[in-house]
Amino acid sequence: MYVTGPGQISVCIGDNIIASLNGGQINCPTLDVFNSKWLNTSLGALNAETWALHQAARASTDRVWAELDPQLGSSIGQQAIRRIISVIRNSNHGGLLVYLPAEMAEEIQEDNPYLTIKYQFLEYDSRQRFLSLTLRIMNTLAEIYGDPDSPGKQVGWQEYVNSKNENIALLDEAIFDVAHFIAALSAVDGAVVITKRQELLGFGGVISGDLDSVGMVAHALDTEGEQSEPVLSEAVGTRHRAAYRLCQRLHQAIAIVISQDESVQIVKWHNGMVTYWDQVPTGVPGF
């Protein structure tokens, strides 16, 4: 059980949320997109990169480090996205997050047919803040749990969220601050644009009006989108229509649309058409 703030309680088995209390509402999610294979695969760039950097750091130290769960970086990234969504929902101003392939970072900051970022982050360290914090958490966790008498011991998400170590607490707070900072940027008109390795490119992103409109989208009925129903897009708001246009043109993009009424859609190109998943508010275990 995790208590993340006044009136915010999540009950979990492992990383999976069974029920949550959020803003006076009890939710028992039957469709949590963050449990899907496709989303974890799509956002796998951060995990692969931090894992490789962690292995390099491990090889360069003389101290005994505990073995890490290879999915720890992915879990940290996933929960940060949950936190961003939660903060935007509670702000009641709505927002749009756009996640793009890492290899598009330079292209998207120049003239391109997809979107224009009004306010760009040009300083490399600022853009890489989340990745560097994730790596420091991984290295610190492996170090503090290192035991010469048990060198093969594996630690992961549970050890991270339950750790009382001061350094872990400071890094956890820094991750929390980054998530809140990104959520605050969504108050500016336009999209917050991030790569799938959690590199913050900028905010105030305007999706091109020249992209073809989308008349029909698919509403996914399960986490993997194996079952869906067709839905006309004419009844949705401006943010939704912009997200649909972008995902129709950029098939590797993922858009997260948070409405002022606190509803959340996760949008991508799937099985030959623009598809959206309704994400039930679940609270954020460990944050």
Short mmCIF file of C-alpha atoms in Angstrom, two decimals:
data_model
loop_
_atom_site.label_atom_id
_atom_site.label_comp_id
_atom_site.label_asym_id
_atom_site.label_seq_id
_atom_site.Cartn_x
_atom_site.Cartn_y
_atom_site.Cartn_z
CA MET A 1 0.00 0.00 0.00
CA TYR A 2 1.33 3.44 -0.95
CA VAL A 3 0.19 6.80 0.46
CA THR A 4 1.28 9.50 -1.99
CA GLY A 5 -0.54 12.50 -0.53
CA PRO A 6 -3.78 13.64 1.12
CA GLY A 7 -6.57 11.45 -0.22
CA GLN A 8 -4.21 9.52 -2.51
CA ILE A 9 -3.76 5.83 -1.67
CA SER A 10 -2.81 2.99 -4.02
CA VAL A 11 -3.05 -0.74 -3.27
CA CYS A 12 -0.75 -2.86 -5.42
CA ILE A 13 0.51 -6.35 -6.05
CA GLY A 14 4.06 -5.81 -7.25
CA ASP A 15 3.96 -2.98 -9.80
CA ASN A 16 0.30 -3.58 -10.68
CA ILE A 17 -2.30 -1.31 -9.12
CA ILE A 18 -5.34 -3.17 -7.81
CA ALA A 19 -7.30 -0.17 -6.52
CA SER A 20 -6.68 3.46 -5.69
CA LEU A 21 -8.24 6.41 -3.92
CA ASN A 22 -7.59 9.63 -5.84
CA GLY A 23 -9.36 12.91 -5.13
CA GLY A 24 -12.22 11.17 -3.35
CA GLN A 25 -12.75 8.64 -6.15
CA ILE A 26 -12.10 4.92 -5.74
CA ASN A 27 -10.82 3.34 -8.95
CA CYS A 28 -10.37 -0.34 -9.73
CA PRO A 29 -8.72 -0.15 -13.16
CA THR A 30 -9.52 -2.89 -15.62
CA LEU A 31 -7.53 -1.22 -18.40
CA ASP A 32 -4.11 0.09 -17.39
CA VAL A 33 -2.20 0.80 -20.59
CA PHE A 34 1.06 0.96 -18.64
CA ASN A 35 0.83 -2.81 -18.22
CA SER A 36 0.84 -3.33 -22.00
CA LYS A 37 3.74 -4.89 -23.86
CA TRP A 38 3.54 -2.35 -26.69
CA LEU A 39 3.98 0.67 -24.42
CA ASN A 40 6.90 -0.85 -22.54
CA THR A 41 8.52 -1.75 -25.86
CA SER A 42 7.91 1.73 -27.28
CA LEU A 43 9.52 3.41 -24.28
CA GLY A 44 12.32 0.85 -24.03
CA ALA A 45 15.05 3.20 -25.33
CA LEU A 46 15.59 4.77 -21.90
CA ASN A 47 15.86 1.40 -20.19
CA ALA A 48 18.35 0.03 -22.74
CA GLU A 49 20.54 3.14 -22.51
CA THR A 50 20.56 3.41 -18.72
CA TRP A 51 21.19 -0.33 -18.43
CA ALA A 52 24.25 -0.10 -20.69
CA LEU A 53 25.59 2.91 -18.77
CA HIS A 54 24.96 1.13 -15.47
CA GLN A 55 26.90 -1.92 -16.63
CA ALA A 56 29.81 0.34 -17.61
CA ALA A 57 29.77 2.00 -14.18
CA ARG A 58 29.63 -1.40 -12.49
CA ALA A 59 32.68 -2.57 -14.45
CA SER A 60 34.68 0.50 -13.40
CA THR A 61 34.24 0.13 -9.63
CA ASP A 62 36.18 -2.04 -7.21
CA ARG A 63 33.24 -2.29 -4.81
CA VAL A 64 30.73 -5.12 -4.75
CA TRP A 65 27.42 -3.99 -6.19
CA ALA A 66 24.14 -5.85 -5.96
CA GLU A 67 22.63 -7.12 -9.20
CA LEU A 68 19.81 -4.94 -10.53
CA ASP A 69 16.50 -5.96 -12.03
CA PRO A 70 17.04 -5.11 -15.73
CA GLN A 71 13.58 -3.49 -15.82
CA LEU A 72 14.24 -0.99 -13.02
CA GLY A 73 14.99 1.90 -15.40
CA SER A 74 11.78 1.20 -17.29
CA SER A 75 9.77 1.12 -14.05
CA ILE A 76 11.19 4.48 -12.94
CA GLY A 77 10.37 6.03 -16.31
CA GLN A 78 6.88 4.58 -16.36
CA GLN A 79 6.03 5.84 -12.90
CA ALA A 80 7.36 9.30 -13.74
CA ILE A 81 4.95 9.46 -16.70
CA ARG A 82 2.12 8.40 -14.37
CA ARG A 83 3.09 11.22 -12.02
CA ILE A 84 3.14 13.78 -14.85
CA ILE A 85 -0.33 12.69 -15.94
CA SER A 86 -1.61 12.80 -12.36
CA VAL A 87 -0.33 16.34 -11.76
CA ILE A 88 -1.81 17.63 -15.03
CA ARG A 89 -5.17 15.98 -14.23
CA ASN A 90 -5.27 17.58 -10.80
CA SER A 91 -4.40 21.01 -12.23
CA ASN A 92 -7.66 21.02 -14.26
CA HIS A 93 -6.05 22.84 -17.20
CA GLY A 94 -5.44 19.80 -19.37
CA GLY A 95 -2.37 19.17 -21.49
CA LEU A 96 -0.76 17.30 -24.35
CA LEU A 97 2.42 15.22 -24.11
CA VAL A 98 4.08 14.04 -27.31
CA TYR A 99 6.70 11.28 -27.21
CA LEU A 100 8.85 10.90 -30.33
CA PRO A 101 11.62 8.48 -31.35
CA ALA A 102 15.00 9.57 -29.98
CA GLU A 103 16.49 9.72 -33.47
CA MET A 104 14.05 12.53 -34.37
CA ALA A 105 15.37 14.93 -31.70
CA GLU A 106 17.42 17.13 -34.02
CA GLU A 107 14.93 17.00 -36.90
CA ILE A 108 11.99 18.06 -34.77
CA GLN A 109 13.85 21.13 -33.44
CA GLU A 110 14.35 22.43 -36.97
CA ASP A 111 11.82 23.23 -39.68
CA ASN A 112 9.75 20.10 -40.26
CA PRO A 113 6.28 19.19 -41.56
CA TYR A 114 5.05 17.76 -38.24
CA LEU A 115 5.18 20.34 -35.46
CA THR A 116 6.86 23.53 -34.31
CA ILE A 117 8.29 23.82 -30.79
CA LYS A 118 7.91 27.42 -29.63
CA TYR A 119 10.15 27.07 -26.56
CA GLN A 120 13.10 24.71 -26.98
CA PHE A 121 15.59 23.35 -24.48
CA LEU A 122 18.98 23.70 -26.12
CA GLU A 123 21.23 22.95 -23.14
CA TYR A 124 22.19 19.29 -23.28
CA ASP A 125 22.26 18.72 -19.50
CA SER A 126 18.75 20.13 -19.07
CA ARG A 127 17.39 17.85 -21.75
CA GLN A 128 19.14 14.83 -20.23
CA ARG A 129 18.12 15.49 -16.63
CA PHE A 130 15.74 12.55 -16.29
CA LEU A 131 18.15 10.04 -17.85
CA SER A 132 21.03 11.12 -15.60
CA LEU A 133 18.85 10.89 -12.47
CA THR A 134 17.61 7.43 -13.43
CA LEU A 135 21.18 6.23 -13.92
CA ARG A 136 22.26 7.67 -10.56
CA ILE A 137 19.37 5.89 -8.84
CA MET A 138 20.36 2.59 -10.45
CA ASN A 139 24.03 2.95 -9.51
CA THR A 140 23.29 4.13 -5.96
CA LEU A 141 20.80 1.33 -5.33
CA ALA A 142 23.26 -1.30 -6.56
CA GLU A 143 25.99 0.19 -4.39
CA ILE A 144 24.07 0.47 -1.11
CA TYR A 145 22.73 -3.07 -1.42
CA GLY A 146 26.09 -4.52 -2.38
CA ASP A 147 27.09 -7.40 -0.09
CA PRO A 148 30.42 -9.25 -0.46
CA ASP A 149 28.79 -12.27 1.20
CA SER A 150 25.94 -12.26 -1.32
CA PRO A 151 27.29 -10.81 -4.59
CA GLY A 152 24.47 -12.28 -6.68
CA LYS A 153 21.68 -10.60 -4.72
CA GLN A 154 19.19 -8.85 -7.04
CA VAL A 155 17.36 -5.65 -6.11
CA GLY A 156 14.78 -3.65 -8.01
CA TRP A 157 11.61 -1.61 -7.73
CA GLN A 158 10.54 -2.73 -4.26
CA GLU A 159 13.96 -1.98 -2.76
CA TYR A 160 13.91 1.41 -4.46
CA VAL A 161 10.51 2.57 -3.17
CA ASN A 162 11.12 1.12 0.31
CA SER A 163 14.68 2.42 0.69
CA LYS A 164 15.43 4.68 3.67
CA ASN A 165 18.82 5.68 2.26
CA GLU A 166 19.32 9.46 2.24
CA ASN A 167 20.93 9.54 -1.21
CA ILE A 168 18.08 7.54 -2.73
CA ALA A 169 15.59 9.88 -1.05
CA LEU A 170 17.29 12.93 -2.58
CA LEU A 171 17.36 11.36 -6.03
CA ASP A 172 13.72 10.31 -5.66
CA GLU A 173 12.81 13.89 -4.79
CA ALA A 174 14.72 15.13 -7.84
CA ILE A 175 12.77 12.74 -10.11
CA PHE A 176 9.57 13.99 -8.47
CA ASP A 177 10.58 17.60 -9.20
CA VAL A 178 11.33 16.83 -12.86
CA ALA A 179 7.90 15.22 -13.26
CA HIS A 180 6.20 18.25 -11.71
CA PHE A 181 8.26 20.61 -13.88
CA ILE A 182 7.19 18.81 -17.06
CA ALA A 183 3.57 18.85 -15.89
CA ALA A 184 3.80 22.61 -15.25
CA LEU A 185 5.02 23.19 -18.82
CA SER A 186 1.74 21.73 -20.10
CA ALA A 187 -0.09 24.81 -18.78
CA VAL A 188 1.37 26.71 -21.75
CA ASP A 189 -0.69 26.36 -24.94
CA GLY A 190 0.68 23.57 -27.10
CA ALA A 191 2.35 20.23 -26.53
CA VAL A 192 5.25 19.27 -24.29
CA VAL A 193 7.61 17.39 -26.61
CA ILE A 194 9.78 14.58 -25.23
CA THR A 195 11.75 11.77 -26.81
CA LYS A 196 11.13 8.18 -25.82
CA ARG A 197 14.40 8.25 -23.87
CA GLN A 198 12.77 10.96 -21.71
CA GLU A 199 14.80 13.77 -23.29
CA LEU A 200 12.87 17.02 -22.86
CA LEU A 201 12.96 18.91 -26.17
CA GLY A 202 10.60 21.77 -25.41
CA PHE A 203 7.06 22.99 -24.87
CA GLY A 204 4.46 25.10 -26.60
CA GLY A 205 4.57 22.62 -29.47
CA VAL A 206 2.11 23.35 -32.27
CA ILE A 207 1.13 20.37 -34.42
CA SER A 208 0.89 21.36 -38.07
CA GLY A 209 -2.58 22.13 -39.35
CA ASP A 210 -1.43 20.92 -42.77
CA LEU A 211 -1.45 17.31 -41.63
CA ASP A 212 -4.40 15.33 -42.94
CA SER A 213 -7.43 15.26 -40.66
CA VAL A 214 -8.59 11.99 -39.15
CA GLY A 215 -12.28 11.19 -39.51
CA MET A 216 -12.38 7.81 -37.80
CA VAL A 217 -10.25 6.40 -34.98
CA ALA A 218 -10.20 3.10 -33.12
CA HIS A 219 -11.07 2.91 -29.42
CA ALA A 220 -9.01 0.10 -27.90
CA LEU A 221 -10.94 -2.20 -25.57
CA ASP A 222 -7.94 -4.05 -24.11
CA THR A 223 -4.39 -3.12 -23.15
CA GLU A 224 -2.79 -4.55 -26.30
CA GLY A 225 -5.41 -3.11 -28.65
CA GLU A 226 -6.38 -6.52 -30.01
CA GLN A 227 -10.04 -5.56 -29.75
CA SER A 228 -11.33 -2.13 -30.69
CA GLU A 229 -14.38 -0.24 -31.88
CA PRO A 230 -14.53 2.52 -34.54
CA VAL A 231 -15.33 6.00 -33.26
CA LEU A 232 -15.92 9.24 -35.17
CA SER A 233 -13.42 11.90 -34.16
CA GLU A 234 -15.68 14.91 -34.73
CA ALA A 235 -16.87 15.14 -31.12
CA VAL A 236 -13.44 15.51 -29.50
CA GLY A 237 -11.50 18.67 -28.68
CA THR A 238 -8.64 20.46 -30.41
CA ARG A 239 -5.91 18.63 -28.50
CA HIS A 240 -7.33 15.25 -29.44
CA ARG A 241 -7.67 16.10 -33.12
CA ALA A 242 -4.11 17.43 -33.22
CA ALA A 243 -2.83 14.24 -31.56
CA TYR A 244 -4.75 12.10 -34.04
CA ARG A 245 -3.27 14.00 -37.01
CA LEU A 246 0.27 13.64 -35.68
CA CYS A 247 -0.02 9.93 -34.93
CA GLN A 248 -1.52 9.31 -38.37
CA ARG A 249 1.55 10.93 -39.97
CA LEU A 250 4.23 9.77 -37.50
CA HIS A 251 3.51 6.14 -36.77
CA GLN A 252 6.19 5.93 -34.06
CA ALA A 253 4.78 8.85 -32.07
CA ILE A 254 2.81 8.45 -28.85
CA ALA A 255 0.53 11.26 -27.67
CA ILE A 256 -1.02 11.54 -24.21
CA VAL A 257 -4.02 13.86 -24.09
CA ILE A 258 -5.27 15.04 -20.70
CA SER A 259 -8.61 16.86 -20.85
CA GLN A 260 -9.86 19.55 -18.49
CA ASP A 261 -12.47 17.06 -17.29
CA GLU A 262 -9.50 14.88 -16.16
CA SER A 263 -10.04 12.14 -18.75
CA VAL A 264 -6.86 10.73 -20.31
CA GLN A 265 -6.29 9.25 -23.76
CA ILE A 266 -3.10 7.55 -24.93
CA VAL A 267 -2.90 7.72 -28.72
CA LYS A 268 -0.75 5.94 -31.31
CA TRP A 269 -0.86 4.33 -34.75
CA HIS A 270 -1.87 0.71 -34.22
CA ASN A 271 -3.03 -2.04 -36.58
CA GLY A 272 -3.34 0.31 -39.53
CA MET A 273 -5.19 3.23 -37.93
CA VAL A 274 -5.04 5.86 -35.21
CA THR A 275 -6.00 4.16 -31.95
CA TYR A 276 -6.62 5.53 -28.48
CA TRP A 277 -6.77 3.95 -25.04
CA ASP A 278 -8.69 5.47 -22.14
CA GLN A 279 -6.33 5.52 -19.18
CA VAL A 280 -8.10 5.21 -15.83
CA PRO A 281 -6.58 7.39 -13.05
CA THR A 282 -4.80 4.99 -10.75
CA GLY A 283 -2.55 6.98 -8.47
CA VAL A 284 1.20 6.51 -8.54
CA PRO A 285 2.75 3.76 -6.42
CA GLY A 286 6.11 4.69 -5.04
CA PHE A 287 5.84 8.41 -5.84
#
